[in-house]
PDB file of N, CA and C in Angstrom:
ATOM      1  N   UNK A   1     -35.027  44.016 -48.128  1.00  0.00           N
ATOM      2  CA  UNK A   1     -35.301  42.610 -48.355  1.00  0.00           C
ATOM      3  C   UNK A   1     -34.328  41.769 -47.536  1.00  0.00           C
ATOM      4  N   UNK A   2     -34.809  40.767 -46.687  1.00  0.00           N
ATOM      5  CA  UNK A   2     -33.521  39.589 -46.080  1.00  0.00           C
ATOM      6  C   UNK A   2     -33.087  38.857 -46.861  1.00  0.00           C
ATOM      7  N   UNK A   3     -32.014  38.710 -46.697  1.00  0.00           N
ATOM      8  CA  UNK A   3     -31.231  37.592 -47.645  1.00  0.00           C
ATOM      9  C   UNK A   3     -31.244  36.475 -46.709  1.00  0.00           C
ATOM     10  N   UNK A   4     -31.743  35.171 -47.166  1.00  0.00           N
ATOM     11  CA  UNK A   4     -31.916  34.106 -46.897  1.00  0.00           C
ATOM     12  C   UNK A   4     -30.565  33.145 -46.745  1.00  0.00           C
ATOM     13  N   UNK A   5     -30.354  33.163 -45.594  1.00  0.00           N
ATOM     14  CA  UNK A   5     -28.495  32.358 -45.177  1.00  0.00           C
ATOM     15  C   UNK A   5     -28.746  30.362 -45.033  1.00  0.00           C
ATOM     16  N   UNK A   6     -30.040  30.524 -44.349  1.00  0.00           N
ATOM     17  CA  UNK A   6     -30.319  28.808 -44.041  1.00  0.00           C
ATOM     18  C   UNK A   6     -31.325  28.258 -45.038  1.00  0.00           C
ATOM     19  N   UNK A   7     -30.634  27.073 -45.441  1.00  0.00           N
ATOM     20  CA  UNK A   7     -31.239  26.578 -46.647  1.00  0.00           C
ATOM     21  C   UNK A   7     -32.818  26.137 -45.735  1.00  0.00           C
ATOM     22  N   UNK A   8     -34.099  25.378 -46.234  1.00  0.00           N
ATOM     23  CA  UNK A   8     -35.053  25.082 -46.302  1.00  0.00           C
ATOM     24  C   UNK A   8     -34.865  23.441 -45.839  1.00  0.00           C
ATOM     25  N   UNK A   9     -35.208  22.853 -44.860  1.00  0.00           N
ATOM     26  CA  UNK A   9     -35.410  21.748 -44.883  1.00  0.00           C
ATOM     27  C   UNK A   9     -36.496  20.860 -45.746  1.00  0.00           C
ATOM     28  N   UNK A  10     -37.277  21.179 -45.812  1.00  0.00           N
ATOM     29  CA  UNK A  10     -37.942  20.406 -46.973  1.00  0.00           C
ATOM     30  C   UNK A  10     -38.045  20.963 -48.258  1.00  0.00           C
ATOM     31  N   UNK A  11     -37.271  22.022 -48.706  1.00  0.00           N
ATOM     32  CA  UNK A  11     -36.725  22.274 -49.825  1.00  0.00           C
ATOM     33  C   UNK A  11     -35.634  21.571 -50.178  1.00  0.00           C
ATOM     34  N   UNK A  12     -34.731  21.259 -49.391  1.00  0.00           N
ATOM     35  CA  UNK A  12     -33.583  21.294 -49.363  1.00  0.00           C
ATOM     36  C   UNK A  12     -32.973  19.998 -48.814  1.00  0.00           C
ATOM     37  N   UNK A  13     -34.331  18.943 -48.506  1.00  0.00           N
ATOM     38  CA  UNK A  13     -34.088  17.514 -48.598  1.00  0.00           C
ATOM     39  C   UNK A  13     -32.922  16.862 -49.455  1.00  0.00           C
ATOM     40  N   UNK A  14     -31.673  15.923 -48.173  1.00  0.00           N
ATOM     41  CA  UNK A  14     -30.329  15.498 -49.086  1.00  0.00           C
ATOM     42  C   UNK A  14     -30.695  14.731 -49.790  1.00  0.00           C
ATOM     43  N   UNK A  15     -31.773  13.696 -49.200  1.00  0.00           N
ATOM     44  CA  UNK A  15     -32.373  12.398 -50.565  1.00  0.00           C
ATOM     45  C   UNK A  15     -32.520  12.956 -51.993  1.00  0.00           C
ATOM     46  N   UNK A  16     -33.561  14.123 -51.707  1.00  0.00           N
ATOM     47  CA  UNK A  16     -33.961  14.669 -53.140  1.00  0.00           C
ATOM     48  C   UNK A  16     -32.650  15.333 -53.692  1.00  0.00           C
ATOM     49  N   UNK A  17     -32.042  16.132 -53.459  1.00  0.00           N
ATOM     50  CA  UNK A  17     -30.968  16.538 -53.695  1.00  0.00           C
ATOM     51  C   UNK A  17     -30.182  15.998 -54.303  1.00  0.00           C
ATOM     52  N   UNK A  18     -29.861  14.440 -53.827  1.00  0.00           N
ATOM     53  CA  UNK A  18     -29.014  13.709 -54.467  1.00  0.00           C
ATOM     54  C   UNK A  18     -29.616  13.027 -55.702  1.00  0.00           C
ATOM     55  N   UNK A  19     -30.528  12.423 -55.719  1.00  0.00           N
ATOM     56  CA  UNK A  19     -31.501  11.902 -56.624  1.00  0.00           C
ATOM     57  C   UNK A  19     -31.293  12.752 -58.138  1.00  0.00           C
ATOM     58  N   UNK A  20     -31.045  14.492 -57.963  1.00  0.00           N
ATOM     59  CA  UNK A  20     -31.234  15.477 -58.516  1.00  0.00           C
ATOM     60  C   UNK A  20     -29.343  15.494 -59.109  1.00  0.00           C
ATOM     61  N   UNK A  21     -28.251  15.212 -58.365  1.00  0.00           N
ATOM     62  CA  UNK A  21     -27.064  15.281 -58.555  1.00  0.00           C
ATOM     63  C   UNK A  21     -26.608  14.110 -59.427  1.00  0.00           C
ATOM     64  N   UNK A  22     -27.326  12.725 -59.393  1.00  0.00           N
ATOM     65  CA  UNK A  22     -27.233  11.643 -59.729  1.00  0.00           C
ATOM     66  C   UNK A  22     -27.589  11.570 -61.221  1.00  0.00           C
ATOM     67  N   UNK A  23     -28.501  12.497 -61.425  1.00  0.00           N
ATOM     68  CA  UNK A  23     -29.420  12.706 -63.119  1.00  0.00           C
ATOM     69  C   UNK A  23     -28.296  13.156 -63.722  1.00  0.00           C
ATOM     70  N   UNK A  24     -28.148  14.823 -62.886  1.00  0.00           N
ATOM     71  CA  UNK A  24     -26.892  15.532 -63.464  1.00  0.00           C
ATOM     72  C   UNK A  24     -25.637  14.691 -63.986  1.00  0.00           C
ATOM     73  N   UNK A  25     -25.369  13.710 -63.350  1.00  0.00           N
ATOM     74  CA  UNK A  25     -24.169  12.755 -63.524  1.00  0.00           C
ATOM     75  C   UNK A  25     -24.503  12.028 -64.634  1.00  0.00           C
ATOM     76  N   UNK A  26     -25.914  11.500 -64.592  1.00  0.00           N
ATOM     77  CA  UNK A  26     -26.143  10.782 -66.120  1.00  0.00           C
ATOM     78  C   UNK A  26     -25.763  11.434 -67.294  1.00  0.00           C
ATOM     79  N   UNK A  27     -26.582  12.982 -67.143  1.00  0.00           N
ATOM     80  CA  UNK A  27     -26.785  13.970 -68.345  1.00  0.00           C
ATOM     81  C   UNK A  27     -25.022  14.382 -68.768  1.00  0.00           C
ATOM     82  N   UNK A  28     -24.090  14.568 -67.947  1.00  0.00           N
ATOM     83  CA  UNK A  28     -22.993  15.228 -67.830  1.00  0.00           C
ATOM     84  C   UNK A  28     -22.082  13.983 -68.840  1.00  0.00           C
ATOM     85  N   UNK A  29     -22.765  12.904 -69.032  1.00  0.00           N
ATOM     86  CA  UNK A  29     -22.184  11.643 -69.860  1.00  0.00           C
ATOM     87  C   UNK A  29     -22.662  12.058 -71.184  1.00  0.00           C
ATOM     88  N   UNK A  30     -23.506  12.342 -71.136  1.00  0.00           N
ATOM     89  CA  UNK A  30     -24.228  12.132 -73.024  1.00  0.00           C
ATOM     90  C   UNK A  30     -24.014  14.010 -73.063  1.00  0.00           C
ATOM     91  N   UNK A  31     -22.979  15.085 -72.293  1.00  0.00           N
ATOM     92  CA  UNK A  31     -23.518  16.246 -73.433  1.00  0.00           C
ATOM     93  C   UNK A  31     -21.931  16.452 -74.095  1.00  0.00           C
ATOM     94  N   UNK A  32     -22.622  16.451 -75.508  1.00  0.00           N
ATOM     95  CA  UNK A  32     -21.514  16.485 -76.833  1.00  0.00           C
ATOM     96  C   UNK A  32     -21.245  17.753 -77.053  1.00  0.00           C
ATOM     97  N   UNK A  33     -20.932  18.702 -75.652  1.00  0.00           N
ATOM     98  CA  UNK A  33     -20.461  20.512 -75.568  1.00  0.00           C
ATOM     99  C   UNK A  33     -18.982  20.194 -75.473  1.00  0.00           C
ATOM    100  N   UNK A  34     -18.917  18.961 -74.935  1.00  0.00           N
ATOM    101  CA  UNK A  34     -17.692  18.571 -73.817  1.00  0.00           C
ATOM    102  C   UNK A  34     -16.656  17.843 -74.606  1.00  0.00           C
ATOM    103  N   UNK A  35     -15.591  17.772 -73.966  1.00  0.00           N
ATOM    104  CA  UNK A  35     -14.924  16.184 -74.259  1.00  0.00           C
ATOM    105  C   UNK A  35     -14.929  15.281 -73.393  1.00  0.00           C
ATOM    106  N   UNK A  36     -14.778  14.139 -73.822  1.00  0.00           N
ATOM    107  CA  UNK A  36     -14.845  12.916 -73.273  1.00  0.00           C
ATOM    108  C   UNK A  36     -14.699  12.848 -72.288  1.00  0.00           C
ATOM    109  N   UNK A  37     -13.120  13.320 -71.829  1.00  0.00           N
ATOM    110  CA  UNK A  37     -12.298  13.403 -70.666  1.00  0.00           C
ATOM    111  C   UNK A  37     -12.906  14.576 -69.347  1.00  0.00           C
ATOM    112  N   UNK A  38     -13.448  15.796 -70.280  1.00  0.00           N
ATOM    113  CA  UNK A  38     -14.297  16.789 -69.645  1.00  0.00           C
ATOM    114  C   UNK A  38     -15.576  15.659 -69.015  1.00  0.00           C
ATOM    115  N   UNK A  39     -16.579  15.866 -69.853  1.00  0.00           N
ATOM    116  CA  UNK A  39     -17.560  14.564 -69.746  1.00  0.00           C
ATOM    117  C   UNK A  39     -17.590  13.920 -68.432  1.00  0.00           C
ATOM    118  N   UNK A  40     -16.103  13.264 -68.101  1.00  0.00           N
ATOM    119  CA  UNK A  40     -16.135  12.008 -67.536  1.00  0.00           C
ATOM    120  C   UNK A  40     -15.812  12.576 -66.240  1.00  0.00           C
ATOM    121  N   UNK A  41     -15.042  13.840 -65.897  1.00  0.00           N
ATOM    122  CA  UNK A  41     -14.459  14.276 -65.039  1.00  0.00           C
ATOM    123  C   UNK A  41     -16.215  15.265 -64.204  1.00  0.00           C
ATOM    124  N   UNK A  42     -16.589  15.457 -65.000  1.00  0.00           N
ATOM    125  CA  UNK A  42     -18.262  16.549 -64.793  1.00  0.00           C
ATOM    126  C   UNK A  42     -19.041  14.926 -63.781  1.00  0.00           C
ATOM    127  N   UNK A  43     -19.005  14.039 -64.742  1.00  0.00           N
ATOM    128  CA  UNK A  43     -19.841  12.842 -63.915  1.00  0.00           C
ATOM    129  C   UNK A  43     -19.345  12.070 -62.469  1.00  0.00           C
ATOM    130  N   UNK A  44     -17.888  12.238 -62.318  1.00  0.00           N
ATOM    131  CA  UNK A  44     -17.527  12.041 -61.465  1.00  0.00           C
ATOM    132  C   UNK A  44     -17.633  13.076 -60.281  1.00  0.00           C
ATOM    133  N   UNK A  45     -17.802  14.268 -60.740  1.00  0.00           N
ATOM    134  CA  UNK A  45     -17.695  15.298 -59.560  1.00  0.00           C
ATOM    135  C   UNK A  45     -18.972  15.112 -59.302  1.00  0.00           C
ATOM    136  N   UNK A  46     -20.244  15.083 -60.013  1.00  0.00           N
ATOM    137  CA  UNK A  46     -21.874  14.945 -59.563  1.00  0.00           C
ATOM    138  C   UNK A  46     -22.172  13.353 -59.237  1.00  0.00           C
ATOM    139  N   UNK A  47     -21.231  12.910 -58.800  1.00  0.00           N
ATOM    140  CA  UNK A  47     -21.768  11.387 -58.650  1.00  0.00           C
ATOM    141  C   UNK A  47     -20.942  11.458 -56.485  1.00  0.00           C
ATOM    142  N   UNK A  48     -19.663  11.472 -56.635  1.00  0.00           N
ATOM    143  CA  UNK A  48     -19.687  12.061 -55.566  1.00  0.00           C
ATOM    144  C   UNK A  48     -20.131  13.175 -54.725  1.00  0.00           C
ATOM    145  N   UNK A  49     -20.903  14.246 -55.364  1.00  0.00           N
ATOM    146  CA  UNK A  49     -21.581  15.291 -54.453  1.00  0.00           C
ATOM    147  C   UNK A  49     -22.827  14.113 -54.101  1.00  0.00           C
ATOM    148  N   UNK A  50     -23.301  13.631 -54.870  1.00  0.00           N
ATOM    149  CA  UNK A  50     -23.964  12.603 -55.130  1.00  0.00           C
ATOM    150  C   UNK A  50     -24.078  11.739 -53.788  1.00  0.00           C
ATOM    151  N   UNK A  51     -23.371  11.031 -53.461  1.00  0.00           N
ATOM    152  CA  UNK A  51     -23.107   9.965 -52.630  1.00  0.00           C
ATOM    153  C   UNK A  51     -22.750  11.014 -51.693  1.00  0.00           C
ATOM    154  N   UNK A  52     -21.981  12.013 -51.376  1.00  0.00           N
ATOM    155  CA  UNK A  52     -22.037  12.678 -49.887  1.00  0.00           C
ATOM    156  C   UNK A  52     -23.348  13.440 -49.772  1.00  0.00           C
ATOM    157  N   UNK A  53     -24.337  13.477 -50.220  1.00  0.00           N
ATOM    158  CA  UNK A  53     -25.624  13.750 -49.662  1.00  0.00           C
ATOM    159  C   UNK A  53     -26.455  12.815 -49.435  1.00  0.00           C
ATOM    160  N   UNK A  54     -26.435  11.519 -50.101  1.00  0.00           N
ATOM    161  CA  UNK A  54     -27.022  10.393 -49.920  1.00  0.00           C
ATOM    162  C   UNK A  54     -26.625  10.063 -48.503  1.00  0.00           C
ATOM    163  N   UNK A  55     -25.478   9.556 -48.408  1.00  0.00           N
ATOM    164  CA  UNK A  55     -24.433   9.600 -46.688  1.00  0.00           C
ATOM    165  C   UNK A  55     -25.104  10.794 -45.658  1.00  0.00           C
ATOM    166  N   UNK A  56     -25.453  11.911 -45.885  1.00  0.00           N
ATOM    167  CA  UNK A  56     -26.196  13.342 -44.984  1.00  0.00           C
ATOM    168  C   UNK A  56     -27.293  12.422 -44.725  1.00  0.00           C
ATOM    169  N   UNK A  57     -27.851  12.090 -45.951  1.00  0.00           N
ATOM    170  CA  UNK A  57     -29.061  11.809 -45.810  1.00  0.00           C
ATOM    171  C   UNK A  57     -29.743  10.463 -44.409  1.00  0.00           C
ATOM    172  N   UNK A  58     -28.696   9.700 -44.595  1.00  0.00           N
ATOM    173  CA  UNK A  58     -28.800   8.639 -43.978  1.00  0.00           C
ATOM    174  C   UNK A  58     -28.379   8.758 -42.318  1.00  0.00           C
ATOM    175  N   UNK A  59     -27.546   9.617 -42.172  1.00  0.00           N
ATOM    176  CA  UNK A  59     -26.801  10.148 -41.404  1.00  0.00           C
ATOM    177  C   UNK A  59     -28.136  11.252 -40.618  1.00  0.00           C
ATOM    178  N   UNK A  60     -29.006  11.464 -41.396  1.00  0.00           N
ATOM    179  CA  UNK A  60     -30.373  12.313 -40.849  1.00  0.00           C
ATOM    180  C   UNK A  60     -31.355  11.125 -40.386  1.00  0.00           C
ATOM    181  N   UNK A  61     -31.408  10.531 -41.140  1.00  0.00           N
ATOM    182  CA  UNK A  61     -32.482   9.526 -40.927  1.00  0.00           C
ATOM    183  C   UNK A  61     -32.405   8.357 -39.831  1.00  0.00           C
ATOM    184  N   UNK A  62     -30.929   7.937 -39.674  1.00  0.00           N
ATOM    185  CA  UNK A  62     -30.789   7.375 -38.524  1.00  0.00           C
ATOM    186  C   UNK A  62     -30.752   8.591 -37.041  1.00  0.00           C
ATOM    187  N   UNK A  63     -30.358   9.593 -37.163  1.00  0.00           N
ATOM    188  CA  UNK A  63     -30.867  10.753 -35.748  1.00  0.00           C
ATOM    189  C   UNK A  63     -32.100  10.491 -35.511  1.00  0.00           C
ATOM    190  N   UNK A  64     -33.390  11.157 -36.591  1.00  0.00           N
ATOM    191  CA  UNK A  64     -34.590  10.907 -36.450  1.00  0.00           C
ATOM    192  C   UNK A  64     -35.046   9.018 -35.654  1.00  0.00           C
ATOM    193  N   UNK A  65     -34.018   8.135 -35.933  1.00  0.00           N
ATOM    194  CA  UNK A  65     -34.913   6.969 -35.479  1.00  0.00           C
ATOM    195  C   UNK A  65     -34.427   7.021 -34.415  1.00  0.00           C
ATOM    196  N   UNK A  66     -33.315   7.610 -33.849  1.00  0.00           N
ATOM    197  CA  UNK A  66     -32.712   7.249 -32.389  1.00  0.00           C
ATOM    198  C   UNK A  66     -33.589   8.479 -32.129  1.00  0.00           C
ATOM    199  N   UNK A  67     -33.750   9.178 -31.987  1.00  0.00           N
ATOM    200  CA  UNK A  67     -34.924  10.640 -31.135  1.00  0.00           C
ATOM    201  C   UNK A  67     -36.416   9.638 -30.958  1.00  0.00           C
ATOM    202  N   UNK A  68     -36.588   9.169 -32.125  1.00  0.00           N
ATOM    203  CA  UNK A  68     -38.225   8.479 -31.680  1.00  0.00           C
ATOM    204  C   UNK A  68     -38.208   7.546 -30.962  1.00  0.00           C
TER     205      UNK A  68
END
């Protein structure tokens, strides 16, 4: 079987991705597994993965307009 090394570009869309990291950041607020301080530290780490794929993202999308 190959093991798959390169992610999927339209799997693996940064927009969607982030969109997907951004929820996580909501959810990572309201779960009562955690503490507060846990909690708050979980939303901050998925809010910046967050925003550096949003940044990929944009960072893709302006290439694509300078190529066309």
């Amino acid at each position: 079987m190959k093991l798959r090394t390169q992610l999927d570009l339209f799997e693996h869309d940064p927009a969607r991705l982030a969109k997907a990291w951004r929820a996580a950041a909501e959810q990572a607020l309201i779960d009562k597994q955690f503490s507060l301080s846990v909690r708050q530290e979980r939303h901050d780490y998925y809010m910046a993965e967050a925003i550096r794929l949003e940044d990929l993202a944009a960072l893709c999308n302006g290439c694509a307009a300078k190529a066309a």
